[in-house]
Coordinates of C-alpha atoms in Angstrom, one line a residue:
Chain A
X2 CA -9.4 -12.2 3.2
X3 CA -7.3 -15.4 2.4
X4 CA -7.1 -14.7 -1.0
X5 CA -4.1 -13.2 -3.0
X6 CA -6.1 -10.4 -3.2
X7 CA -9.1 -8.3 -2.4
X8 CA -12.0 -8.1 -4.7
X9 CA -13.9 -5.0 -4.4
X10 CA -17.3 -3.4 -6.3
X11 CA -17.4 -0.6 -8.3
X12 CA -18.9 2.3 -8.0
X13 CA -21.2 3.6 -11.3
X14 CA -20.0 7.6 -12.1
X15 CA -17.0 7.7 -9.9
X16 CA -13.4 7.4 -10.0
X17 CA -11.3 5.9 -7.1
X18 CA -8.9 7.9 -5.0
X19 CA -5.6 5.7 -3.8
X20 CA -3.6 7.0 -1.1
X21 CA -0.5 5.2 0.3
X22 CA 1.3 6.2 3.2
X23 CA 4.2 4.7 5.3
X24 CA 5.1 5.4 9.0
X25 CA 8.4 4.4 10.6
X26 CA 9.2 3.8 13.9
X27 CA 11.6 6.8 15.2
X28 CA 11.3 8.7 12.4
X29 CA 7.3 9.4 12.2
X30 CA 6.2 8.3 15.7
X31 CA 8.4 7.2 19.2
X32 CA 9.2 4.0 19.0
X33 CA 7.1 3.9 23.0
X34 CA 4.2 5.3 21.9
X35 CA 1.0 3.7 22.7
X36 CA -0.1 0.7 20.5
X37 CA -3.7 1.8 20.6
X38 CA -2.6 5.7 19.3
X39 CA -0.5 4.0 16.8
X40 CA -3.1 2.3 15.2
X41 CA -5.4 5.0 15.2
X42 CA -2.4 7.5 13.9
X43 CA -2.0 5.3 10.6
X44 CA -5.0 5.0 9.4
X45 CA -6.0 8.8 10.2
X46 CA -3.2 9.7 7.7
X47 CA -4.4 7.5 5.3
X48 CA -8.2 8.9 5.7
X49 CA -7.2 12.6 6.1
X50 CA -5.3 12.0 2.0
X51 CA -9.0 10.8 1.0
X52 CA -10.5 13.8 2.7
X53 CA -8.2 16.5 1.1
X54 CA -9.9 15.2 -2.5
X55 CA -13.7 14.9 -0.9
X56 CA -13.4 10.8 -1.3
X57 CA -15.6 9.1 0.4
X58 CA -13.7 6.2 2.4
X59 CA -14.9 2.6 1.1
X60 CA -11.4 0.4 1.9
X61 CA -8.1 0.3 3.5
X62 CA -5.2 -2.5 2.9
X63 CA -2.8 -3.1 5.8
X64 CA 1.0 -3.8 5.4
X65 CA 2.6 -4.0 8.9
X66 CA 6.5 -5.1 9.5
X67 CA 7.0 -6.2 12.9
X68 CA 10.4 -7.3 14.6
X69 CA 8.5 -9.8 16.6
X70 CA 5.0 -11.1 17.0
X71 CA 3.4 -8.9 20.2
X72 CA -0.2 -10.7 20.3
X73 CA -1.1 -8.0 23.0
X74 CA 0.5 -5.1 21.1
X75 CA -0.7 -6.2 18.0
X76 CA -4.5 -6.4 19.8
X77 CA -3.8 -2.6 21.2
X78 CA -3.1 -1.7 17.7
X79 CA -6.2 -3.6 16.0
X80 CA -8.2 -1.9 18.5
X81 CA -7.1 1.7 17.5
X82 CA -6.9 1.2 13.4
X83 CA -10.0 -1.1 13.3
X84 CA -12.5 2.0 15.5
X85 CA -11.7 4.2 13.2
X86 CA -12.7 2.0 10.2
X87 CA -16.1 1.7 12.4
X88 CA -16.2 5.5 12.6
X89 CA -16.0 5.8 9.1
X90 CA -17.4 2.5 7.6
X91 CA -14.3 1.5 5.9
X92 CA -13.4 -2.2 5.7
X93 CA -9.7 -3.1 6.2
X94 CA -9.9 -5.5 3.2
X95 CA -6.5 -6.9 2.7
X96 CA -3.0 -6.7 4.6
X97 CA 0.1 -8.4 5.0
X98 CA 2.2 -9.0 7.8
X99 CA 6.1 -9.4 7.1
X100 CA 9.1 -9.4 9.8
X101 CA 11.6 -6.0 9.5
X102 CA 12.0 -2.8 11.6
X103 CA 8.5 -1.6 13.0
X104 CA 6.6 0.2 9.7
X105 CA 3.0 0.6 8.8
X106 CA 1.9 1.2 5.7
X107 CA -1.8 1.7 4.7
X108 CA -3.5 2.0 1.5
X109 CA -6.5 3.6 1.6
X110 CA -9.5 3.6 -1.4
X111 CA -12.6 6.1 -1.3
X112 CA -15.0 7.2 -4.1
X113 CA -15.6 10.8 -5.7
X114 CA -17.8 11.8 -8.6
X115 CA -14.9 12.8 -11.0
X116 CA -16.0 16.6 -11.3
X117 CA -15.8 16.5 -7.5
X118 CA -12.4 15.8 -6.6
X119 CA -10.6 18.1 -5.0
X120 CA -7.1 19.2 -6.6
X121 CA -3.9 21.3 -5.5
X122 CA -3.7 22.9 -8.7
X123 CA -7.6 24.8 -8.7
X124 CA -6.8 27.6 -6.4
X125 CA -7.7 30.9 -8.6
X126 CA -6.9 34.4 -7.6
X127 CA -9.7 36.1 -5.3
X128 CA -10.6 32.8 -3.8
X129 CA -10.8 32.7 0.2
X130 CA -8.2 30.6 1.6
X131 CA -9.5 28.7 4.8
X132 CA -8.9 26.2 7.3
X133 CA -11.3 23.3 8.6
X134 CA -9.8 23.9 12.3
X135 CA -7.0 24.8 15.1
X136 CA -3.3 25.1 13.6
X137 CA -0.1 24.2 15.8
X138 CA -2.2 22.1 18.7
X139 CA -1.1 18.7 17.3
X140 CA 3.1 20.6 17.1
X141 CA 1.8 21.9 20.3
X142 CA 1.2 18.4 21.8
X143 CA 4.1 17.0 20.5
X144 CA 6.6 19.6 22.4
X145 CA 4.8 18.7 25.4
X146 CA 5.5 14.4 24.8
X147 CA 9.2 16.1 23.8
X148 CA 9.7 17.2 27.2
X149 CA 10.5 21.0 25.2
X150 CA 7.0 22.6 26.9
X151 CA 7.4 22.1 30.7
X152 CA 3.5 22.0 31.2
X153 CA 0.5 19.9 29.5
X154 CA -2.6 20.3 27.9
X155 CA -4.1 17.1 27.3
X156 CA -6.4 18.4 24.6
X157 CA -3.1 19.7 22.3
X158 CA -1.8 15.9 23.3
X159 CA -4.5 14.1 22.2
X160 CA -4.1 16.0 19.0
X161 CA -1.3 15.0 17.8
X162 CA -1.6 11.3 18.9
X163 CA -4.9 11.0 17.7
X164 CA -5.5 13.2 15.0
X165 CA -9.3 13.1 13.3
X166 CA -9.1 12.8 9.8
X167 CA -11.8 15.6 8.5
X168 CA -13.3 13.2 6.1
X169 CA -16.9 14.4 6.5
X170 CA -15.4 18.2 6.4
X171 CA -13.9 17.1 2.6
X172 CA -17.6 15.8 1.7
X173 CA -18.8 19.0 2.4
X174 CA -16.5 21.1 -0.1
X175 CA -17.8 19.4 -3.2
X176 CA -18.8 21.0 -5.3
X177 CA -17.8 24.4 -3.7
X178 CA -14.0 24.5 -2.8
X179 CA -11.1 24.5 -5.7
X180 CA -8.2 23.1 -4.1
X181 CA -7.8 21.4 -1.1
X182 CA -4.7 19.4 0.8
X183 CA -4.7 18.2 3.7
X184 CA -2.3 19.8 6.8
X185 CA 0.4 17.4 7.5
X186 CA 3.9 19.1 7.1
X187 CA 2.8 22.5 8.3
X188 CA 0.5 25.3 6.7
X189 CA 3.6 27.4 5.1
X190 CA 4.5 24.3 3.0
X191 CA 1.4 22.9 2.5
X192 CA -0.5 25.6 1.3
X193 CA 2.8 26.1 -0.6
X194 CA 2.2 23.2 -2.5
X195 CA -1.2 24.4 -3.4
X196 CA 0.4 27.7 -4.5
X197 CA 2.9 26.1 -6.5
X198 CA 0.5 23.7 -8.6
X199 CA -2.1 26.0 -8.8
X200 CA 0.4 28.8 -10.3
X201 CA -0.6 31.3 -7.9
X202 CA 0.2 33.5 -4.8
X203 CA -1.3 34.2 -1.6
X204 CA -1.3 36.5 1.7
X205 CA -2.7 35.5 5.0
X206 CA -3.8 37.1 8.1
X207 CA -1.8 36.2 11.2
X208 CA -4.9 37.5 13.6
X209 CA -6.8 35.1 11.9
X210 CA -5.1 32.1 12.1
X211 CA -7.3 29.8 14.6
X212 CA -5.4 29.0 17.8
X213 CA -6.2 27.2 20.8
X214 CA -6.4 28.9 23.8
X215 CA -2.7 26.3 24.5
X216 CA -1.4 27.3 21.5
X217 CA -1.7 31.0 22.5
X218 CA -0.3 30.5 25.9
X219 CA 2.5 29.1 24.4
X220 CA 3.5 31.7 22.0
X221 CA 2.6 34.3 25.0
X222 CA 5.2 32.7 26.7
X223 CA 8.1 31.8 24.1
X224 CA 7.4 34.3 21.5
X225 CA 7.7 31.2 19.2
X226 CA 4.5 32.6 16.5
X227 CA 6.2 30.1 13.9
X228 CA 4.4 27.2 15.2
X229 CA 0.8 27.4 13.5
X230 CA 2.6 27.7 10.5
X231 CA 5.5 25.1 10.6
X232 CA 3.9 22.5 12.7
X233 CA 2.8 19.4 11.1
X234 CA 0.6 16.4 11.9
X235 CA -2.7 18.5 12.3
X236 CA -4.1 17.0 9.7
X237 CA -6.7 19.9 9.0
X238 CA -7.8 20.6 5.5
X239 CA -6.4 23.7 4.2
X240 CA -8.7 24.5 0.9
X241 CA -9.7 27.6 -1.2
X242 CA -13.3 28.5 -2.3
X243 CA -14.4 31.2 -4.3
X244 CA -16.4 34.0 -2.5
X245 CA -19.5 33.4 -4.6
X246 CA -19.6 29.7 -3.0
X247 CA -19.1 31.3 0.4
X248 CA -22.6 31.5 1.4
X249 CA -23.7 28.2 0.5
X250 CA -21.0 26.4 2.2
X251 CA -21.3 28.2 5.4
X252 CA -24.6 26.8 5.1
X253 CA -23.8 23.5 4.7
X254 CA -21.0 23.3 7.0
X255 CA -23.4 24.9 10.2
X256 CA -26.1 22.0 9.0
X257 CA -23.2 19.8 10.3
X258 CA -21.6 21.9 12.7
X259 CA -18.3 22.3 11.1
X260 CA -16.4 25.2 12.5
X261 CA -13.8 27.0 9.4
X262 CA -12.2 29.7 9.3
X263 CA -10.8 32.4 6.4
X264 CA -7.2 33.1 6.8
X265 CA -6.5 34.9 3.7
X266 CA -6.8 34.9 0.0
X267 CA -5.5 33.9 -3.1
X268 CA -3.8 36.5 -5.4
X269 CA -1.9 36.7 -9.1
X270 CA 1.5 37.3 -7.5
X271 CA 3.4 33.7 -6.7
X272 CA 4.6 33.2 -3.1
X273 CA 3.3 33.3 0.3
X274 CA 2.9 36.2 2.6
X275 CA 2.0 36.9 5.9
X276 CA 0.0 39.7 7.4
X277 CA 1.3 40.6 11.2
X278 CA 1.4 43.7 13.2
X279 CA 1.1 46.0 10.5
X280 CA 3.9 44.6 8.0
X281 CA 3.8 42.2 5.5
X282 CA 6.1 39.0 6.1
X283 CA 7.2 36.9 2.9
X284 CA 7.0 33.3 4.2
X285 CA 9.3 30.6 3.1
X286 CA 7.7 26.8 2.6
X287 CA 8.7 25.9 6.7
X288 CA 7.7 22.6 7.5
X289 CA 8.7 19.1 8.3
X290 CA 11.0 18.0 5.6
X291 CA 11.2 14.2 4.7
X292 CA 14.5 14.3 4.0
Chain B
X16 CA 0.9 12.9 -9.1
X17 CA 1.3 15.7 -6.8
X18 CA -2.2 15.4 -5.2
X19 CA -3.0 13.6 -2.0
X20 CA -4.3 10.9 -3.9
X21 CA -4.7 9.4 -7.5
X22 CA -8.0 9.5 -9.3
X23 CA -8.6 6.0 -11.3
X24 CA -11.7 5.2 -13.7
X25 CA -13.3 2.4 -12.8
X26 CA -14.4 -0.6 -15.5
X27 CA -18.6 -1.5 -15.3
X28 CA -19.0 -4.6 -14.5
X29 CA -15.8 -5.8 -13.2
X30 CA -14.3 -5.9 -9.7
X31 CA -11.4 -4.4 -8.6
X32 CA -8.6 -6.5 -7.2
X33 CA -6.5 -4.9 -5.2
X34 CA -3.0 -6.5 -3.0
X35 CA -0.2 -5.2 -1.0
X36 CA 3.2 -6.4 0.2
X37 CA 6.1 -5.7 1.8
X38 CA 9.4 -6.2 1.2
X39 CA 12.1 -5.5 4.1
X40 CA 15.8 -5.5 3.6
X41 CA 17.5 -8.4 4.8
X42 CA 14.5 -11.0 5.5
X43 CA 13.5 -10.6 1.9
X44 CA 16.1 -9.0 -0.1
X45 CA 20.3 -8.9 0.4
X46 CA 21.1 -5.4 1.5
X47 CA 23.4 -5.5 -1.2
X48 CA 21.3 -6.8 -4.0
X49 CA 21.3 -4.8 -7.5
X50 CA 18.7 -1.7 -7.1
X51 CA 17.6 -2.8 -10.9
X52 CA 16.6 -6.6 -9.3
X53 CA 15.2 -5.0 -6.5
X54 CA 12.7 -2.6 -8.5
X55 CA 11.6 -5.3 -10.7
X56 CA 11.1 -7.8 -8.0
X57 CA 9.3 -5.5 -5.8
X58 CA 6.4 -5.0 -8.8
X59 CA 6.5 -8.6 -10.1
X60 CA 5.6 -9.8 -6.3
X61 CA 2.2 -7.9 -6.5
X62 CA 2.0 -8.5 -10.1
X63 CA 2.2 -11.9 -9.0
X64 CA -0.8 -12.2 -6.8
X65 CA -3.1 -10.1 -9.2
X66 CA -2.4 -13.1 -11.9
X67 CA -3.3 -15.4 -9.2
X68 CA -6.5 -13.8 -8.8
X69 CA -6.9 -14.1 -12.9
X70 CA -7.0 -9.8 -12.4
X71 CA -5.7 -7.7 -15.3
X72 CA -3.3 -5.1 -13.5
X73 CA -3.9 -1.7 -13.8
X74 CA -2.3 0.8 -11.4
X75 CA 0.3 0.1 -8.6
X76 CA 1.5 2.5 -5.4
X77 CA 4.7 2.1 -4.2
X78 CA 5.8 3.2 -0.5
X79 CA 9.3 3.2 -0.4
X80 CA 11.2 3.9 2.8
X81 CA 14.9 4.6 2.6
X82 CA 18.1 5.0 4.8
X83 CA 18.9 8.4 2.7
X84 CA 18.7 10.0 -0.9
X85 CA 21.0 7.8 -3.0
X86 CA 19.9 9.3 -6.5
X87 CA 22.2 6.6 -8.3
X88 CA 20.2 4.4 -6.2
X89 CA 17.1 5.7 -6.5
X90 CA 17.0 5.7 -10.3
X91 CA 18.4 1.9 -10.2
X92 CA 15.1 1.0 -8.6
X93 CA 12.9 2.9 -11.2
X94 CA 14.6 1.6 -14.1
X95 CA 13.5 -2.0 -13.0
X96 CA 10.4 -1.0 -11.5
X97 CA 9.6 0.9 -14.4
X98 CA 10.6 -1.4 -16.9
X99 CA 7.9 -3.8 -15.7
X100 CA 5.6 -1.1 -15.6
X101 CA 5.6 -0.5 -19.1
X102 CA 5.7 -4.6 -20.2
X103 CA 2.2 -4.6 -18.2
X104 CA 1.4 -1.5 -19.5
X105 CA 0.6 -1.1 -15.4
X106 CA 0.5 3.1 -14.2
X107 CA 2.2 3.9 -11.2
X108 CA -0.6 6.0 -10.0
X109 CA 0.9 7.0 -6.5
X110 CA 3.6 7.0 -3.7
X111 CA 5.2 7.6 -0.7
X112 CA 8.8 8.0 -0.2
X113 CA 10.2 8.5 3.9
X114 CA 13.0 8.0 5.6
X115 CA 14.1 4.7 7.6
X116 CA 15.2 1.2 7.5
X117 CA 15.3 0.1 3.7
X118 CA 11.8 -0.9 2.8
X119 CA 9.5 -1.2 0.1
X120 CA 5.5 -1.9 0.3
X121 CA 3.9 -1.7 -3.5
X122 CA 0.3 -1.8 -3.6
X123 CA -1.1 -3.2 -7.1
X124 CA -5.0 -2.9 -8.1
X125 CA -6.5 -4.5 -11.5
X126 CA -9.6 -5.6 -13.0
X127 CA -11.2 -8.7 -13.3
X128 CA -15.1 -9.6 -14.1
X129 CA -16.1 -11.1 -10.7
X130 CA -17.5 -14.4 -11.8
X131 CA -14.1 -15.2 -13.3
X132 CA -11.8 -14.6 -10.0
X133 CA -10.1 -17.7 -9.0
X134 CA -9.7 -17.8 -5.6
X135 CA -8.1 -20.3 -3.1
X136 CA -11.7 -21.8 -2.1
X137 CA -12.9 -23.0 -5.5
X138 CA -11.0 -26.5 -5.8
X139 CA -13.2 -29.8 -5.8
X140 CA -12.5 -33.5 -5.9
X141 CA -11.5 -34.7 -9.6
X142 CA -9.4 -31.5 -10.5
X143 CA -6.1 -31.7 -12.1
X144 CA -3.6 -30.0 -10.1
X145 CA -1.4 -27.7 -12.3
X146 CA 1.6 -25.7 -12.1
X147 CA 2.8 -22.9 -14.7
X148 CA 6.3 -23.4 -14.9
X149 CA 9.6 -24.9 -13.3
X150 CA 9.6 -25.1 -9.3
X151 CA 12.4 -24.7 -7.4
X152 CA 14.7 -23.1 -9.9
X153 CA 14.5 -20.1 -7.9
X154 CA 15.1 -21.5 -4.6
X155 CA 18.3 -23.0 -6.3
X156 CA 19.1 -19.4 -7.4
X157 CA 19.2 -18.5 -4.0
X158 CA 21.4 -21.1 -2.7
X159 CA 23.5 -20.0 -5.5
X160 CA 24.2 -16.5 -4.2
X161 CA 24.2 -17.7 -0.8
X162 CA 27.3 -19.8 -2.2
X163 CA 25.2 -23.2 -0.7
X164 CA 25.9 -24.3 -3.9
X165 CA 29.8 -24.4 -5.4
X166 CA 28.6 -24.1 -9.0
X167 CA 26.5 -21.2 -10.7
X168 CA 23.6 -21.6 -12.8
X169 CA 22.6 -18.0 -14.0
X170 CA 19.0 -19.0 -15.5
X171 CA 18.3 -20.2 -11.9
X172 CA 19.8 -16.9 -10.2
X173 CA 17.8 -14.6 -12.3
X174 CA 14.8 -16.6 -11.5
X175 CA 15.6 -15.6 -8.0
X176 CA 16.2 -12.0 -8.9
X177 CA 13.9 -11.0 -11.8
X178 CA 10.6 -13.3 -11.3
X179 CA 7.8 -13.6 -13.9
X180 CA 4.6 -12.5 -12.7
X181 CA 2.3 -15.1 -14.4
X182 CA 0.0 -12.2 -15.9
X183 CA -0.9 -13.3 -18.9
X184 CA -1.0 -16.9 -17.7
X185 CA -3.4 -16.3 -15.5
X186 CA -5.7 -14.2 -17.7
X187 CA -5.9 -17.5 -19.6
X188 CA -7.2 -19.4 -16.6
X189 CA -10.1 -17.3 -16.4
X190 CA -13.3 -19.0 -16.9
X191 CA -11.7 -22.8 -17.0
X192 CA -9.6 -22.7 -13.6
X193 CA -11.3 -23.6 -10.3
X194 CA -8.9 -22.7 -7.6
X195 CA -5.5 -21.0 -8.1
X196 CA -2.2 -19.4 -5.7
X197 CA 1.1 -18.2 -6.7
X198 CA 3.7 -20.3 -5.5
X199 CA 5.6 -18.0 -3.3
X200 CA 6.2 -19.9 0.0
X201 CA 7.1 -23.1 -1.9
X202 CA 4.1 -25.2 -3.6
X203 CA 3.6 -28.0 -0.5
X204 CA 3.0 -24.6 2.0
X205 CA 0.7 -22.6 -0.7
X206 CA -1.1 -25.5 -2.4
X207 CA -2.3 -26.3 1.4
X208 CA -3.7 -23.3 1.4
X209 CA -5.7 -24.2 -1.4
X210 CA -6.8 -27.4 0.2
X211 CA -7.7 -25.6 3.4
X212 CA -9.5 -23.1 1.7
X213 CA -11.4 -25.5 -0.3
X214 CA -11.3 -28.4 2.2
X215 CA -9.8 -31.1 0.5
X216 CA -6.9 -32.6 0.2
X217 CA -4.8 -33.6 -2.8
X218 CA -2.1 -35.9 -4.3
X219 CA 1.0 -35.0 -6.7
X220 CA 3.3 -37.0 -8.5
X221 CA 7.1 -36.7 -7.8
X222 CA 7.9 -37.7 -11.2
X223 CA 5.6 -34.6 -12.3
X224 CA 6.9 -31.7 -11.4
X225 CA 8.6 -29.8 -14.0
X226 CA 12.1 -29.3 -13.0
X227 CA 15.0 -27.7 -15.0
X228 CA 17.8 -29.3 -16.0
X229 CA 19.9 -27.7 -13.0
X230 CA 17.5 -28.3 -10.4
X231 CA 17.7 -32.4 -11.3
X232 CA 21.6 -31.8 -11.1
X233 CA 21.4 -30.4 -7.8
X234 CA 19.1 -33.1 -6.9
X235 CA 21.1 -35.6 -8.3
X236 CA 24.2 -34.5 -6.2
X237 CA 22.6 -33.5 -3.1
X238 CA 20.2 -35.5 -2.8
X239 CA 17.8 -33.0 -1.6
X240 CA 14.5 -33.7 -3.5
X241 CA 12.2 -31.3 -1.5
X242 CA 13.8 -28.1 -2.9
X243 CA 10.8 -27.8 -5.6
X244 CA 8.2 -28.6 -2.6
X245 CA 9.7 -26.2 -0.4
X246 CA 11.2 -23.9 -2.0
X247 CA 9.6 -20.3 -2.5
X248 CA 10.6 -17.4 -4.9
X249 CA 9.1 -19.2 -8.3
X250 CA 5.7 -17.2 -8.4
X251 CA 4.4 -20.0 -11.0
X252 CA 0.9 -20.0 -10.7
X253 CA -0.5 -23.2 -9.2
X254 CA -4.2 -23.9 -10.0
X255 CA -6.7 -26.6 -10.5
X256 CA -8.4 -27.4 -13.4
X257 CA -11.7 -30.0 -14.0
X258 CA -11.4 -32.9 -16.4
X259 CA -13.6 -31.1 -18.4
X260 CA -11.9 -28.0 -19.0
X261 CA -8.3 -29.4 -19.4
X262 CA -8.5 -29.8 -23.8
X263 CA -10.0 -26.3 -23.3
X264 CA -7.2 -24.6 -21.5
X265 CA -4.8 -27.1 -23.6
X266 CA -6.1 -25.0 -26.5
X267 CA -5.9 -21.8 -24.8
X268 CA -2.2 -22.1 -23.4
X269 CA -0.7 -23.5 -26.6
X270 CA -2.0 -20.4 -28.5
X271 CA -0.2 -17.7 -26.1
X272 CA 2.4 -19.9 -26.4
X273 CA 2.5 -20.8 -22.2
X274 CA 3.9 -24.2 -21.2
X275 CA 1.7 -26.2 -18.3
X276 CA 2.3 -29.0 -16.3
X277 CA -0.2 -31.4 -14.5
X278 CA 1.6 -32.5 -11.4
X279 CA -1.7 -34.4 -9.3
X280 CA -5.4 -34.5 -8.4
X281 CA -7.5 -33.5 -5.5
X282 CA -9.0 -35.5 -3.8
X283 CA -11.8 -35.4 -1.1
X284 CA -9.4 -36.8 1.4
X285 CA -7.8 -33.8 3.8
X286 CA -4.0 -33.8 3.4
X287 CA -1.2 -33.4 1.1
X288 CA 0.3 -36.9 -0.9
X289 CA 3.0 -37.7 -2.6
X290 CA 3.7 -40.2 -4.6
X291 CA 7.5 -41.2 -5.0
X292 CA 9.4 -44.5 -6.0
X293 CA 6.2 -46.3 -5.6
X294 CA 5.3 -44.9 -1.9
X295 CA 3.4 -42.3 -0.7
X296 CA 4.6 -39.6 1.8
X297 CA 2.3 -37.3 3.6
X298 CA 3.8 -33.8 3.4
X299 CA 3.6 -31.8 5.8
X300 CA 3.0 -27.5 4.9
X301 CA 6.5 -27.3 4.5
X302 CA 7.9 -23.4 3.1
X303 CA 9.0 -20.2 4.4
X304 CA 7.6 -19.2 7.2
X305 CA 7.1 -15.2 7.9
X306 CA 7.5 -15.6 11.7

């Protein structure tokens, strides 16, 4: 720190994964939302990219725009962003602090063995498409801060505003998984993406989507069974493995008592479909869009 | 591209230096500046503090946050951005693009063996104090299209809008150079950090410092001679050199062709000193000030 720049050590036999990701007051998070969550929220995003390529964490540069200098706001959001580089051993290594609308930015830096990275575009027909967790909770939670769901569920809320990036879940798919993204527009466009790049189609089960037991009180009661598939920020891995690696990853995952799930499988035919109640649903790439 | 992150070899036996910064509209760009000024500008800042670092530029990010689509726009930027791109032969490896208030945070990473880093700590009694270039032209610049000044010089204004990264420059001062900064803040706010860092102190030389020929006339007429201690924008490299090294670097610099100027000395006394029409002034870190 105090130099122009960082200077960091390289890893022998690996490549680097760089992420970059910018939030902005308003448009990715309410301008009152708790300083602490904040911090936490921005450099989850940032870890969660590293996870959906099995990089392993190592550094993250800062760039935060402030209207004004808030020394206890700006302590409430060190002390969310800087646990979570303790819970993952990353050092915040560089930053840069400018005056402007409220935006974080955050550049993250991991390391992967080059054969081990995970891509968008290695999905092959037959693999098992599968989820590293609970889909809709953190769209879920965010109704609830909306005032749209008239009761809460603290677990759903906690979800989205401090979402766990699944970095030791992405570890655990090397070597075993193909493709891999992380869920942070909303499964129908993120496994679209996957799809898309990887030239190839897939069907999925609705039973099988995980849900919380919130998530399916809420449908019960709105008959809104979009949500799992369009709601973003749940930052779960979405990733495809091939049914002879099945075994073995189980394996690994119960060793560190990571809970997945199959939701479908890859096929020849390009597009996405859905499996409910008997018929089969084509489903459109739903999701948050940026613009 | 297209995957959550970007994959990037890494070089044995060097470190990687890595930098971010911000740029927000209207603190450090005119809303209505030239999309084609803005790109390049935006690159050359981080450019600029991987030469001051002696680091040879690899890969960049770029984070951009806009209002709305503006494709016209939009392609504007890249075409400056880009075009500096390819005279570094840098990669834009990754990026972010969201909606909000006009902002643009570009994350640079390069290479340099780690012994050879120069960094703000390494100055010592006896060095020359250097500068890379003209100071102040770009702060004239700025006056310029702030119409402070009633007459237009356009070498100064596209010093202001188009800035040099001192790449190559600083690749030279690699192994010979002690301490080194970009002059971004204006030299008397960015050499102090120098002398901080390094806990000395230094004296310059009025009559020293390069100046064009349209800075001395605006010195001349407005009799404001602190506009090259002050003002920032130049990102001219300012480093020290030892005695020993100087015929050395002479040698270096004249073969690349690179123009260098020895403005003063440090000494082991704290401070900043400068000598003008036979006195001398203690400056105080005078420069642009973030908050």
């Amino acid at each position: 720190m105090g130099d122009d720049c960082a200077l960091l050590a390289c890893q022998p036999d690996q490549v680097l994964a760089a992420t970059i990701d910018t939030l902005v007051s308003g448009v990715h998070f309410f301008p009152q939302i708790d300083p602490v969550s904040l911090g936490h929220r921005a450099l989850a995003v940032a870890l969660s990219d590293l996870a959906a390529m099995a990089a392993d964490p190592a550094w993250v540069l800062l760039a935060l725009t402030l209207p004004e200098v808030d020394v206890a706001w700006l302590q409430d959001f060190a002390c969310g962003f800087l646990a979570l580089t303790e819970r993952y051993c990353v050092d915040l290594v560089g930053g840069n602090l400018t005056r402007g609308p409220l935006t974080i930015t955050v550049q993250a830096l991991g390391w992967v063995p080059e054969q081990q990275a995970l891509k968008r575009s290695a999905a092959k027909p037959g693999d098992w498409v599968c989820v590293s967790g609970f889909l809709g909770e953190a769209g879920l939670g965010l109704k609830m801060l909306l005032g749209e769901v008239d009761w809460r569920d603290e677990r759903a809320i906690k979800h989205f505003l401090r979402p766990q990036p699944q970095v030791e879940f992405g570890l655990a798919l090397r070597g075993l998984a193909h493709a891999c993204i992380d869920v942070s527009d909303g499964l129908a466009q993120d496994l679209g993406h996957v799809l898309v790049a990887s030239q190839v189609g897939a069907s999925i089960d609705w039973e099988a989507l995980p849900l919380s037991q919130a998530v399916r009180r809420y449908i019960a009661e709105t008959g809104d069974w979009h949500l799992p598939l369009s709601a973003g920020d749940d930052y779960k891995l979405c990733f495809t493995v091939p049914p002879q690696h099945v075994a073995q990853l189980e394996q690994r995952l119960q060793r560190l008592g990571l809970a997945w799930h199959r939701i479908g499988e890859i096929e020849e035919n390009s597009g996405l479909r859905l499996r409910k109640d008997g018929r089969i649903i084509s489903v459109p790439p739903i999701g948050y869009r940026h613009f």
